[in-house]
CSV table of N, CA and C in Angstrom, one decimal:
chain,number,residue,atom,x,y,z
A,1,MET,N,6.6,-15.2,-10.7
A,1,MET,CA,6.6,-14.8,-9.3
A,1,MET,C,6.2,-16.0,-8.5
A,2,PRO,N,7.0,-16.2,-7.4
A,2,PRO,CA,6.6,-17.4,-6.5
A,2,PRO,C,5.2,-17.2,-5.9
A,3,ALA,N,4.7,-18.2,-5.3
A,3,ALA,CA,3.4,-18.1,-4.8
A,3,ALA,C,3.3,-17.1,-3.7
A,4,GLY,N,4.3,-16.9,-2.9
A,4,GLY,CA,4.3,-15.9,-1.8
A,4,GLY,C,5.7,-15.5,-1.5
A,5,TYR,N,5.7,-14.3,-0.8
A,5,TYR,CA,7.0,-13.7,-0.4
A,5,TYR,C,6.9,-13.6,1.1
A,6,GLY,N,8.0,-13.9,1.8
A,6,GLY,CA,8.0,-13.7,3.2
A,6,GLY,C,9.4,-13.8,3.9
A,7,ARG,N,9.6,-12.9,4.8
A,7,ARG,CA,10.9,-12.9,5.5
A,7,ARG,C,10.7,-13.8,6.8
A,8,TYR,N,9.5,-13.7,7.3
A,8,TYR,CA,9.3,-14.5,8.5
A,8,TYR,C,8.1,-15.4,8.2
A,9,VAL,N,8.0,-16.5,8.9
A,9,VAL,CA,7.0,-17.5,8.7
A,9,VAL,C,5.6,-16.9,8.8
A,10,THR,N,5.4,-15.9,9.8
A,10,THR,CA,4.1,-15.4,10.0
A,10,THR,C,3.7,-14.3,9.2
A,11,ILE,N,4.6,-13.7,8.4
A,11,ILE,CA,4.2,-12.6,7.5
A,11,ILE,C,4.5,-13.0,6.1
A,12,GLU,N,3.5,-12.8,5.2
A,12,GLU,CA,3.7,-13.2,3.8
A,12,GLU,C,2.9,-12.3,3.0
A,13,LEU,N,3.4,-12.0,1.8
A,13,LEU,CA,2.6,-11.3,0.7
A,13,LEU,C,2.3,-12.3,-0.3
A,14,ARG,N,1.0,-12.3,-0.7
A,14,ARG,CA,0.5,-13.1,-1.8
A,14,ARG,C,-0.5,-12.3,-2.7
A,15,PRO,N,-0.4,-12.5,-4.0
A,15,PRO,CA,-1.5,-11.9,-4.8
A,15,PRO,C,-2.8,-12.3,-4.3
A,16,LEU,N,-3.8,-11.4,-4.4
A,16,LEU,CA,-5.1,-11.6,-3.9
A,16,LEU,C,-6.0,-12.3,-5.0
A,17,THR,N,-6.9,-13.1,-4.6
A,17,THR,CA,-7.8,-13.8,-5.5
A,17,THR,C,-9.2,-13.5,-5.1
A,18,GLY,N,-10.1,-13.9,-5.9
A,18,GLY,CA,-11.5,-13.7,-5.6
A,18,GLY,C,-11.9,-14.4,-4.3
A,19,ALA,N,-11.2,-15.5,-4.0
A,19,ALA,CA,-11.5,-16.2,-2.7
A,19,ALA,C,-11.2,-15.4,-1.5
A,20,ASP,N,-10.4,-14.3,-1.7
A,20,ASP,CA,-10.0,-13.5,-0.6
A,20,ASP,C,-10.9,-12.3,-0.4
A,21,ALA,N,-11.8,-12.0,-1.3
A,21,ALA,CA,-12.6,-10.8,-1.3
A,21,ALA,C,-13.4,-10.6,0.0
A,22,GLU,N,-14.1,-11.7,0.4
A,22,GLU,CA,-14.9,-11.5,1.6
A,22,GLU,C,-14.1,-11.2,2.8
A,23,ALA,N,-13.0,-11.8,3.0
A,23,ALA,CA,-12.1,-11.5,4.2
A,23,ALA,C,-11.5,-10.1,4.1
A,24,HIS,N,-11.2,-9.7,2.8
A,24,HIS,CA,-10.7,-8.4,2.6
A,24,HIS,C,-11.7,-7.3,3.0
A,25,CYS,N,-12.9,-7.5,2.5
A,25,CYS,CA,-14.0,-6.5,2.8
A,25,CYS,C,-14.3,-6.5,4.3
A,26,ALA,N,-14.3,-7.7,5.0
A,26,ALA,CA,-14.6,-7.8,6.4
A,26,ALA,C,-13.5,-7.0,7.2
A,27,GLY,N,-12.3,-6.9,6.7
A,27,GLY,CA,-11.2,-6.2,7.4
A,27,GLY,C,-11.2,-4.7,7.2
A,28,GLU,N,-12.1,-4.2,6.4
A,28,GLU,CA,-12.2,-2.7,6.2
A,28,GLU,C,-12.9,-2.1,7.5
A,29,ASP,N,-12.4,-0.9,7.9
A,29,ASP,CA,-13.1,-0.2,9.0
A,29,ASP,C,-13.0,1.3,8.6
A,30,GLU,N,-13.5,2.1,9.6
A,30,GLU,CA,-13.5,3.6,9.3
A,30,GLU,C,-12.1,4.2,9.0
A,31,LEU,N,-11.1,3.6,9.6
A,31,LEU,CA,-9.7,4.1,9.3
A,31,LEU,C,-9.3,3.8,7.9
A,32,THR,N,-9.6,2.5,7.4
A,32,THR,CA,-9.3,2.1,6.1
A,32,THR,C,-10.0,3.0,5.1
A,33,VAL,N,-11.3,3.3,5.3
A,33,VAL,CA,-12.1,4.1,4.4
A,33,VAL,C,-11.5,5.5,4.4
A,34,ARG,N,-11.2,6.1,5.6
A,34,ARG,CA,-10.7,7.5,5.7
A,34,ARG,C,-9.4,7.7,5.0
A,35,TRP,N,-8.5,6.8,5.2
A,35,TRP,CA,-7.1,7.0,4.8
A,35,TRP,C,-6.8,6.4,3.4
A,36,LEU,N,-7.6,5.4,3.0
A,36,LEU,CA,-7.1,4.7,1.8
A,36,LEU,C,-8.2,4.6,0.7
A,37,THR,N,-9.4,4.0,1.0
A,37,THR,CA,-10.3,3.7,0.0
A,37,THR,C,-11.4,4.7,-0.3
A,38,GLY,N,-11.8,5.5,0.6
A,38,GLY,CA,-12.8,6.5,0.4
A,38,GLY,C,-14.2,5.9,0.5
A,39,GLY,N,-14.3,4.6,0.7
A,39,GLY,CA,-15.6,3.9,0.8
A,39,GLY,C,-15.5,2.5,1.1
A,40,TYR,N,-16.5,1.9,1.6
A,40,TYR,CA,-16.5,0.4,1.9
A,40,TYR,C,-16.6,-0.4,0.6
A,41,GLY,N,-15.9,-1.4,0.4
A,41,GLY,CA,-16.0,-2.3,-0.8
A,41,GLY,C,-17.1,-3.3,-0.6
A,42,ASP,N,-17.6,-3.9,-1.7
A,42,ASP,CA,-18.5,-5.0,-1.6
A,42,ASP,C,-17.7,-6.2,-2.3
A,43,VAL,N,-18.2,-7.4,-2.0
A,43,VAL,CA,-17.4,-8.6,-2.5
A,43,VAL,C,-17.3,-8.6,-4.0
A,44,ASP,N,-18.4,-8.4,-4.7
A,44,ASP,CA,-18.4,-8.5,-6.2
A,44,ASP,C,-17.4,-7.4,-6.8
A,45,GLY,N,-17.5,-6.2,-6.3
A,45,GLY,CA,-16.6,-5.1,-6.8
A,45,GLY,C,-15.1,-5.5,-6.4
A,46,THR,N,-14.9,-6.0,-5.2
A,46,THR,CA,-13.6,-6.4,-4.8
A,46,THR,C,-13.0,-7.5,-5.7
A,47,ILE,N,-13.8,-8.5,-6.0
A,47,ILE,CA,-13.3,-9.6,-6.9
A,47,ILE,C,-12.9,-8.9,-8.2
A,48,GLY,N,-13.7,-8.0,-8.8
A,48,GLY,CA,-13.3,-7.4,-10.0
A,48,GLY,C,-12.0,-6.6,-9.9
A,49,TYR,N,-11.8,-5.9,-8.8
A,49,TYR,CA,-10.6,-5.2,-8.5
A,49,TYR,C,-9.4,-6.1,-8.5
A,50,PHE,N,-9.6,-7.2,-7.8
A,50,PHE,CA,-8.5,-8.2,-7.7
A,50,PHE,C,-8.1,-8.8,-9.0
A,51,GLU,N,-9.1,-9.0,-9.9
A,51,GLU,CA,-8.9,-9.4,-11.2
A,51,GLU,C,-8.1,-8.4,-12.1
A,52,LEU,N,-8.5,-7.1,-11.9
A,52,LEU,CA,-7.7,-6.0,-12.5
A,52,LEU,C,-6.3,-6.1,-12.1
A,53,LEU,N,-6.0,-6.2,-10.8
A,53,LEU,CA,-4.6,-6.2,-10.3
A,53,LEU,C,-3.9,-7.4,-10.9
A,54,ALA,N,-4.5,-8.6,-10.9
A,54,ALA,CA,-3.9,-9.8,-11.5
A,54,ALA,C,-3.6,-9.6,-13.0
A,55,GLY,N,-4.5,-9.0,-13.7
A,55,GLY,CA,-4.2,-8.7,-15.1
A,55,GLY,C,-3.1,-7.7,-15.3
A,56,ASN,N,-3.0,-6.7,-14.4
A,56,ASN,CA,-1.8,-5.8,-14.5
A,56,ASN,C,-0.5,-6.5,-14.2
A,57,ALA,N,-0.5,-7.4,-13.2
A,57,ALA,CA,0.7,-8.2,-12.9
A,57,ALA,C,1.1,-9.1,-14.1
A,58,ASP,N,0.1,-9.7,-14.8
A,58,ASP,CA,0.4,-10.5,-15.9
A,58,ASP,C,1.0,-9.7,-17.0
A,59,ARG,N,0.5,-8.5,-17.2
A,59,ARG,CA,1.1,-7.6,-18.3
A,59,ARG,C,2.3,-6.8,-17.9
A,60,GLY,N,2.6,-6.8,-16.6
A,60,GLY,CA,3.7,-6.0,-16.1
A,60,GLY,C,3.5,-4.5,-16.2
A,61,VAL,N,2.3,-4.1,-16.0
A,61,VAL,CA,2.0,-2.7,-16.1
A,61,VAL,C,1.0,-2.3,-14.9
A,62,GLY,N,1.0,-1.0,-14.6
A,62,GLY,CA,0.1,-0.5,-13.6
A,62,GLY,C,0.2,-1.0,-12.2
A,63,LYS,N,-0.9,-0.7,-11.4
A,63,LYS,CA,-0.9,-1.0,-10.0
A,63,LYS,C,-1.0,-2.5,-9.9
A,64,ARG,N,-0.2,-3.0,-8.9
A,64,ARG,CA,-0.2,-4.4,-8.5
A,64,ARG,C,-0.4,-4.6,-7.0
A,65,GLY,N,-1.2,-5.5,-6.5
A,65,GLY,CA,-1.5,-5.6,-5.1
A,65,GLY,C,-1.3,-7.0,-4.6
A,66,PHE,N,-1.2,-7.0,-3.2
A,66,PHE,CA,-0.9,-8.3,-2.5
A,66,PHE,C,-1.8,-8.2,-1.2
A,67,GLY,N,-2.1,-9.4,-0.8
A,67,GLY,CA,-2.7,-9.6,0.5
A,67,GLY,C,-1.5,-9.7,1.5
A,68,ILE,N,-1.7,-9.2,2.7
A,68,ILE,CA,-0.7,-9.4,3.8
A,68,ILE,C,-1.3,-10.5,4.7
A,69,TRP,N,-0.5,-11.6,4.8
A,69,TRP,CA,-1.0,-12.7,5.6
A,69,TRP,C,-0.1,-12.8,6.8
A,70,LYS,N,-0.8,-13.0,8.0
A,70,LYS,CA,-0.1,-13.2,9.3
A,70,LYS,C,-0.6,-14.4,9.9
A,71,SER,N,0.2,-15.4,10.1
A,71,SER,CA,-0.1,-16.7,10.7
A,71,SER,C,-1.3,-17.3,9.9
A,72,GLY,N,-1.3,-17.2,8.6
A,72,GLY,CA,-2.3,-17.9,7.8
A,72,GLY,C,-3.6,-17.1,7.7
A,73,ARG,N,-3.7,-15.9,8.2
A,73,ARG,CA,-4.9,-15.1,8.2
A,73,ARG,C,-4.7,-13.8,7.4
A,74,LEU,N,-5.6,-13.4,6.6
A,74,LEU,CA,-5.5,-12.1,5.9
A,74,LEU,C,-5.5,-11.0,6.9
A,75,ALA,N,-4.4,-10.2,6.9
A,75,ALA,CA,-4.2,-9.2,7.9
A,75,ALA,C,-4.2,-7.8,7.2
A,76,GLY,N,-4.3,-7.7,5.9
A,76,GLY,CA,-4.3,-6.4,5.3
A,76,GLY,C,-4.0,-6.5,3.8
A,77,TYR,N,-3.7,-5.4,3.2
A,77,TYR,CA,-3.5,-5.2,1.8
A,77,TYR,C,-2.3,-4.2,1.6
A,78,ILE,N,-1.5,-4.5,0.5
A,78,ILE,CA,-0.5,-3.6,0.1
A,78,ILE,C,-0.4,-3.6,-1.4
A,79,ASP,N,-0.1,-2.4,-2.0
A,79,ASP,CA,0.1,-2.4,-3.4
A,79,ASP,C,1.2,-1.4,-3.8
A,80,TYR,N,1.6,-1.5,-5.1
A,80,TYR,CA,2.5,-0.5,-5.6
A,80,TYR,C,2.0,-0.1,-7.0
A,81,THR,N,2.3,1.2,-7.3
A,81,THR,CA,2.0,1.8,-8.6
A,81,THR,C,3.3,2.4,-9.2
A,82,PRO,N,3.8,1.8,-10.2
A,82,PRO,CA,5.1,2.3,-10.8
A,82,PRO,C,4.9,3.5,-11.6
A,83,ASP,N,3.7,3.9,-12.0
A,83,ASP,CA,3.6,5.0,-12.9
A,83,ASP,C,2.7,6.2,-12.4
A,84,LEU,N,2.6,6.3,-11.0
A,84,LEU,CA,1.9,7.4,-10.5
A,84,LEU,C,2.8,8.7,-10.5
A,85,ASP,N,2.3,9.8,-11.0
A,85,ASP,CA,3.1,11.0,-11.2
A,85,ASP,C,2.7,12.1,-10.2
A,86,ASP,N,1.7,11.9,-9.4
A,86,ASP,CA,1.2,12.9,-8.4
A,86,ASP,C,2.2,13.1,-7.3
A,87,GLY,N,3.1,14.1,-7.5
A,87,GLY,CA,4.1,14.4,-6.5
A,87,GLY,C,5.4,13.6,-6.5
A,88,LEU,N,5.5,12.7,-7.5
A,88,LEU,CA,6.6,11.8,-7.6
A,88,LEU,C,7.4,12.0,-8.8
A,89,GLU,N,8.7,11.5,-8.8
A,89,GLU,CA,9.6,11.5,-9.9
A,89,GLU,C,9.3,10.3,-10.8
A,90,PRO,N,9.7,10.3,-12.0
A,90,PRO,CA,9.4,9.2,-13.0
A,90,PRO,C,9.8,7.8,-12.5
A,91,ASP,N,10.9,7.6,-11.8
A,91,ASP,CA,11.3,6.3,-11.3
A,91,ASP,C,10.9,5.9,-9.9
A,92,ASP,N,10.0,6.8,-9.3
A,92,ASP,CA,9.5,6.5,-8.0
A,92,ASP,C,8.3,5.5,-8.1
A,93,VAL,N,8.2,4.7,-7.1
A,93,VAL,CA,7.1,3.7,-7.1
A,93,VAL,C,6.3,4.0,-5.9
A,94,ALA,N,5.0,4.3,-6.1
A,94,ALA,CA,4.1,4.6,-5.0
A,94,ALA,C,3.6,3.4,-4.3
A,95,LEU,N,3.7,3.4,-3.0
A,95,LEU,CA,3.2,2.2,-2.2
A,95,LEU,C,2.0,2.7,-1.3
A,96,ALA,N,1.1,1.8,-1.1
A,96,ALA,CA,-0.1,2.1,-0.3
A,96,ALA,C,-0.4,0.8,0.5
A,97,TYR,N,-1.0,0.9,1.7
A,97,TYR,CA,-1.2,-0.2,2.5
A,97,TYR,C,-2.4,0.1,3.5
A,98,ALA,N,-2.9,-1.0,4.0
A,98,ALA,CA,-3.9,-1.0,5.0
A,98,ALA,C,-3.8,-2.3,5.8
A,99,VAL,N,-3.9,-2.2,7.1
A,99,VAL,CA,-3.8,-3.3,8.0
A,99,VAL,C,-5.2,-3.5,8.7
A,100,HIS,N,-5.7,-4.7,8.7
A,100,HIS,CA,-7.0,-5.0,9.4
A,100,HIS,C,-6.9,-4.7,10.9
A,101,PRO,N,-7.9,-4.2,11.5
A,101,PRO,CA,-7.9,-3.8,12.9
A,101,PRO,C,-7.2,-4.8,13.8
A,102,TRP,N,-7.5,-6.1,13.7
A,102,TRP,CA,-7.0,-7.1,14.6
A,102,TRP,C,-5.5,-7.3,14.5
A,103,ALA,N,-4.9,-6.8,13.4
A,103,ALA,CA,-3.4,-7.0,13.2
A,103,ALA,C,-2.6,-5.7,13.4
A,104,ARG,N,-3.3,-4.6,13.7
A,104,ARG,CA,-2.6,-3.3,13.9
A,104,ARG,C,-1.8,-3.3,15.2
A,105,GLY,N,-0.7,-2.5,15.2
A,105,GLY,CA,0.2,-2.4,16.3
A,105,GLY,C,1.1,-3.5,16.5
A,106,GLN,N,1.2,-4.4,15.5
A,106,GLN,CA,2.1,-5.6,15.7
A,106,GLN,C,3.2,-5.6,14.7
A,107,GLY,N,3.5,-4.5,14.0
A,107,GLY,CA,4.6,-4.4,13.1
A,107,GLY,C,4.3,-5.0,11.7
A,108,VAL,N,3.0,-5.3,11.4
A,108,VAL,CA,2.6,-5.9,10.2
A,108,VAL,C,2.9,-5.0,9.0
A,109,ALA,N,2.5,-3.7,9.1
A,109,ALA,CA,2.7,-2.8,7.9
A,109,ALA,C,4.2,-2.6,7.7
A,110,VAL,N,5.0,-2.4,8.7
A,110,VAL,CA,6.4,-2.2,8.5
A,110,VAL,C,7.0,-3.4,7.8
A,111,GLU,N,6.7,-4.6,8.3
A,111,GLU,CA,7.2,-5.8,7.7
A,111,GLU,C,6.8,-5.9,6.2
A,112,ALA,N,5.5,-5.6,6.0
A,112,ALA,CA,4.9,-5.7,4.6
A,112,ALA,C,5.6,-4.8,3.7
A,113,LEU,N,5.9,-3.6,4.2
A,113,LEU,CA,6.7,-2.6,3.3
A,113,LEU,C,8.1,-3.1,3.0
A,114,GLY,N,8.7,-3.7,4.0
A,114,GLY,CA,10.0,-4.3,3.7
A,114,GLY,C,10.0,-5.4,2.7
A,115,LEU,N,9.0,-6.3,2.8
A,115,LEU,CA,8.8,-7.4,1.8
A,115,LEU,C,8.5,-6.8,0.4
A,116,LEU,N,7.6,-5.8,0.3
A,116,LEU,CA,7.3,-5.2,-1.0
A,116,LEU,C,8.5,-4.6,-1.6
A,117,CYS,N,9.3,-3.9,-0.8
A,117,CYS,CA,10.5,-3.3,-1.3
A,117,CYS,C,11.5,-4.3,-1.8
A,118,ASP,N,11.5,-5.5,-1.1
A,118,ASP,CA,12.4,-6.6,-1.6
A,118,ASP,C,11.9,-7.1,-3.0
A,119,ILE,N,10.6,-7.1,-3.2
A,119,ILE,CA,10.0,-7.5,-4.5
A,119,ILE,C,10.4,-6.5,-5.6
A,120,LEU,N,10.3,-5.2,-5.2
A,120,LEU,CA,10.7,-4.2,-6.2
A,120,LEU,C,12.1,-4.3,-6.6
A,121,ARG,N,13.0,-4.5,-5.6
A,121,ARG,CA,14.4,-4.7,-5.9
A,121,ARG,C,14.7,-5.9,-6.8
A,122,THR,N,14.1,-7.0,-6.4
A,122,THR,CA,14.3,-8.3,-7.1
A,122,THR,C,13.8,-8.1,-8.6
A,123,ASP,N,12.6,-7.5,-8.8
A,123,ASP,CA,12.1,-7.3,-10.1
A,123,ASP,C,12.6,-6.1,-10.8
A,124,ASN,N,13.5,-5.4,-10.2
A,124,ASN,CA,14.1,-4.2,-10.8
A,124,ASN,C,13.1,-3.2,-11.2
A,125,ILE,N,12.2,-2.8,-10.3
A,125,ILE,CA,11.1,-1.9,-10.5
A,125,ILE,C,11.4,-0.6,-9.8
A,126,GLY,N,11.7,0.5,-10.5
A,126,GLY,CA,11.9,1.8,-9.9
A,126,GLY,C,13.2,1.9,-9.2
A,127,THR,N,13.5,3.1,-8.7
A,127,THR,CA,14.8,3.4,-8.0
A,127,THR,C,14.5,3.8,-6.6
A,128,ARG,N,13.2,4.3,-6.3
A,128,ARG,CA,12.8,4.7,-5.0
A,128,ARG,C,11.4,4.3,-4.7
A,129,ALA,N,11.2,3.8,-3.5
A,129,ALA,CA,9.8,3.5,-3.0
A,129,ALA,C,9.3,4.8,-2.4
A,130,ALA,N,8.0,5.1,-2.6
A,130,ALA,CA,7.4,6.4,-2.2
A,130,ALA,C,6.1,6.1,-1.4
A,131,ILE,N,6.0,6.7,-0.3
A,131,ILE,CA,4.8,6.7,0.5
A,131,ILE,C,4.3,8.1,0.6
A,132,ARG,N,3.0,8.3,0.0
A,132,ARG,CA,2.4,9.6,0.1
A,132,ARG,C,1.3,9.4,1.2
A,133,VAL,N,1.4,10.2,2.2
A,133,VAL,CA,0.5,10.1,3.4
A,133,VAL,C,0.0,11.4,3.8
A,134,GLU,N,-1.2,11.5,4.2
A,134,GLU,CA,-1.7,12.7,4.8
A,134,GLU,C,-1.1,12.9,6.1
A,135,PRO,N,-0.6,14.1,6.4
A,135,PRO,CA,0.1,14.4,7.6
A,135,PRO,C,-0.7,14.0,8.9
A,136,ASP,N,-2.0,14.1,8.9
A,136,ASP,CA,-2.8,13.8,10.0
A,136,ASP,C,-2.9,12.3,10.3
A,137,ASN,N,-2.5,11.5,9.3
A,137,ASN,CA,-2.5,10.0,9.5
A,137,ASN,C,-1.3,9.6,10.2
A,138,VAL,N,-1.3,9.9,11.5
A,138,VAL,CA,-0.2,9.7,12.4
A,138,VAL,C,0.3,8.3,12.4
A,139,ALA,N,-0.6,7.3,12.4
A,139,ALA,CA,-0.1,5.9,12.4
A,139,ALA,C,0.7,5.5,11.1
A,140,SER,N,0.2,6.0,10.0
A,140,SER,CA,0.9,5.7,8.7
A,140,SER,C,2.2,6.5,8.6
A,141,VAL,N,2.3,7.7,9.2
A,141,VAL,CA,3.6,8.4,9.2
A,141,VAL,C,4.5,7.6,10.1
A,142,ARG,N,4.1,7.1,11.2
A,142,ARG,CA,5.0,6.3,12.1
A,142,ARG,C,5.4,5.0,11.4
A,143,VAL,N,4.6,4.4,10.6
A,143,VAL,CA,5.0,3.2,9.9
A,143,VAL,C,6.1,3.6,8.8
A,144,ALA,N,5.9,4.6,8.1
A,144,ALA,CA,6.9,5.0,7.1
A,144,ALA,C,8.2,5.3,7.8
A,145,GLN,N,8.2,5.9,8.9
A,145,GLN,CA,9.5,6.2,9.6
A,145,GLN,C,10.1,4.9,10.1
A,146,LYS,N,9.3,4.0,10.7
A,146,LYS,CA,9.9,2.8,11.3
A,146,LYS,C,10.4,1.9,10.2
A,147,ALA,N,9.8,2.0,9.0
A,147,ALA,CA,10.3,1.2,7.8
A,147,ALA,C,11.5,1.8,7.2
A,148,GLY,N,12.0,2.9,7.7
A,148,GLY,CA,13.2,3.5,7.1
A,148,GLY,C,13.1,4.5,6.0
A,149,PHE,N,11.8,4.9,5.7
A,149,PHE,CA,11.6,5.9,4.7
A,149,PHE,C,11.9,7.3,5.3
A,150,ARG,N,12.4,8.2,4.5
A,150,ARG,CA,12.8,9.5,5.0
A,150,ARG,C,11.8,10.6,4.4
A,151,TYR,N,11.4,11.5,5.3
A,151,TYR,CA,10.5,12.6,4.9
A,151,TYR,C,11.2,13.5,3.9
A,152,VAL,N,10.5,13.9,2.9
A,152,VAL,CA,11.1,14.7,1.8
A,152,VAL,C,10.4,16.1,1.8
A,153,ARG,N,9.1,16.1,1.8
A,153,ARG,CA,8.3,17.4,1.7
A,153,ARG,C,6.8,17.1,1.7
A,154,ASP,N,6.1,18.2,1.9
A,154,ASP,CA,4.6,18.2,1.8
A,154,ASP,C,4.3,18.8,0.4
A,155,PHE,N,3.2,18.3,-0.2
A,155,PHE,CA,2.8,18.8,-1.5
A,155,PHE,C,1.3,18.7,-1.7
A,156,PRO,N,0.7,19.6,-2.4
A,156,PRO,CA,-0.8,19.5,-2.7
A,156,PRO,C,-0.9,18.5,-3.9
A,157,SER,N,-1.9,17.6,-3.7
A,157,SER,CA,-2.1,16.6,-4.8
A,157,SER,C,-2.7,17.3,-6.0
A,158,ASN,N,-2.4,16.7,-7.2
A,158,ASN,CA,-3.0,17.2,-8.4
A,158,ASN,C,-4.1,16.3,-8.8
A,159,ARG,N,-4.5,15.3,-8.0
A,159,ARG,CA,-5.6,14.4,-8.3
A,159,ARG,C,-6.5,14.0,-7.2
A,160,ASP,N,-6.0,14.1,-6.0
A,160,ASP,CA,-6.9,13.7,-4.8
A,160,ASP,C,-7.4,15.0,-4.1
A,161,THR,N,-8.6,15.0,-3.7
A,161,THR,CA,-9.2,16.1,-3.1
A,161,THR,C,-9.9,15.8,-1.8
A,162,GLN,N,-10.0,16.8,-0.9
A,162,GLN,CA,-10.8,16.6,0.3
A,162,GLN,C,-12.3,16.7,0.0
A,163,PRO,N,-13.1,16.4,1.0
A,163,PRO,CA,-14.6,16.4,0.7
A,163,PRO,C,-15.1,17.8,0.3
A,164,ASP,N,-14.4,18.9,0.7
A,164,ASP,CA,-14.8,20.2,0.3
A,164,ASP,C,-14.2,20.7,-1.1
A,165,GLY,N,-13.5,19.7,-1.7
A,165,GLY,CA,-13.0,20.0,-3.1
A,165,GLY,C,-11.5,20.6,-3.1
A,166,THR,N,-11.0,20.9,-1.9
A,166,THR,CA,-9.6,21.4,-1.9
A,166,THR,C,-8.6,20.2,-2.1
A,167,PRO,N,-7.5,20.5,-2.7
A,167,PRO,CA,-6.5,19.4,-2.9
A,167,PRO,C,-6.0,18.8,-1.6
A,168,THR,N,-5.9,17.5,-1.6
A,168,THR,CA,-5.3,16.8,-0.4
A,168,THR,C,-3.8,17.2,-0.4
A,169,THR,N,-3.4,17.5,0.8
A,169,THR,CA,-2.0,17.7,1.1
A,169,THR,C,-1.4,16.3,1.5
A,170,PHE,N,-0.3,15.9,0.9
A,170,PHE,CA,0.4,14.7,1.2
A,170,PHE,C,1.8,15.1,1.7
A,171,SER,N,2.3,14.2,2.7
A,171,SER,CA,3.7,14.2,3.0
A,171,SER,C,4.3,13.1,2.2
A,172,LEU,N,5.5,13.4,1.7
A,172,LEU,CA,6.2,12.4,0.9
A,172,LEU,C,7.4,11.8,1.6
A,173,TYR,N,7.4,10.4,1.7
A,173,TYR,CA,8.5,9.7,2.3
A,173,TYR,C,9.1,8.8,1.3
A,174,LEU,N,10.4,8.8,1.2
A,174,LEU,CA,11.1,8.0,0.2
A,174,LEU,C,12.1,7.0,0.8
A,175,LEU,N,12.3,5.9,0.1
A,175,LEU,CA,13.3,4.9,0.4
A,175,LEU,C,14.0,4.5,-0.9
A,176,ASP,N,15.4,4.6,-0.9
A,176,ASP,CA,16.1,4.2,-2.1
A,176,ASP,C,16.0,2.7,-2.2
A,177,LEU,N,15.8,2.2,-3.4
A,177,LEU,CA,15.7,0.7,-3.6
A,177,LEU,C,17.0,0.1,-4.0
């Protein structure tokens, strides 16, 4: 894999390293925690997570993640999971992303999704990109729509739950690769 992927000079995807952990953690806010992570990360745990993602990439299995870079600054995170079966078909690839507060509203997530889909096509991973988003996450729903994903259905998760223990309901958006 080349050092970075990018359609435009100011937006690039690069595998994350331990050196990026502090900036990654600093970019987390209440929206990131609510919609993606479930809790704030710490630098040591984040370094370990980035090492796990790098190991997965080396082996060509499991979740793989990238930093989203805008004008040389870490602007967020995006990953793909080729083997998630919660609400997805076997050849669907689950995508997840978060944009740091300073970079929101600038098209960063839409561009990052396009770049990640280019990687999936180039590497021949899956037949459809899938975004599972809680319907109340209006910003992420808008990103999926702007990126060309089509709404398919709502479904109760078989692995994610709300704080009260009820299954999380996701809306599924798909894009043919």
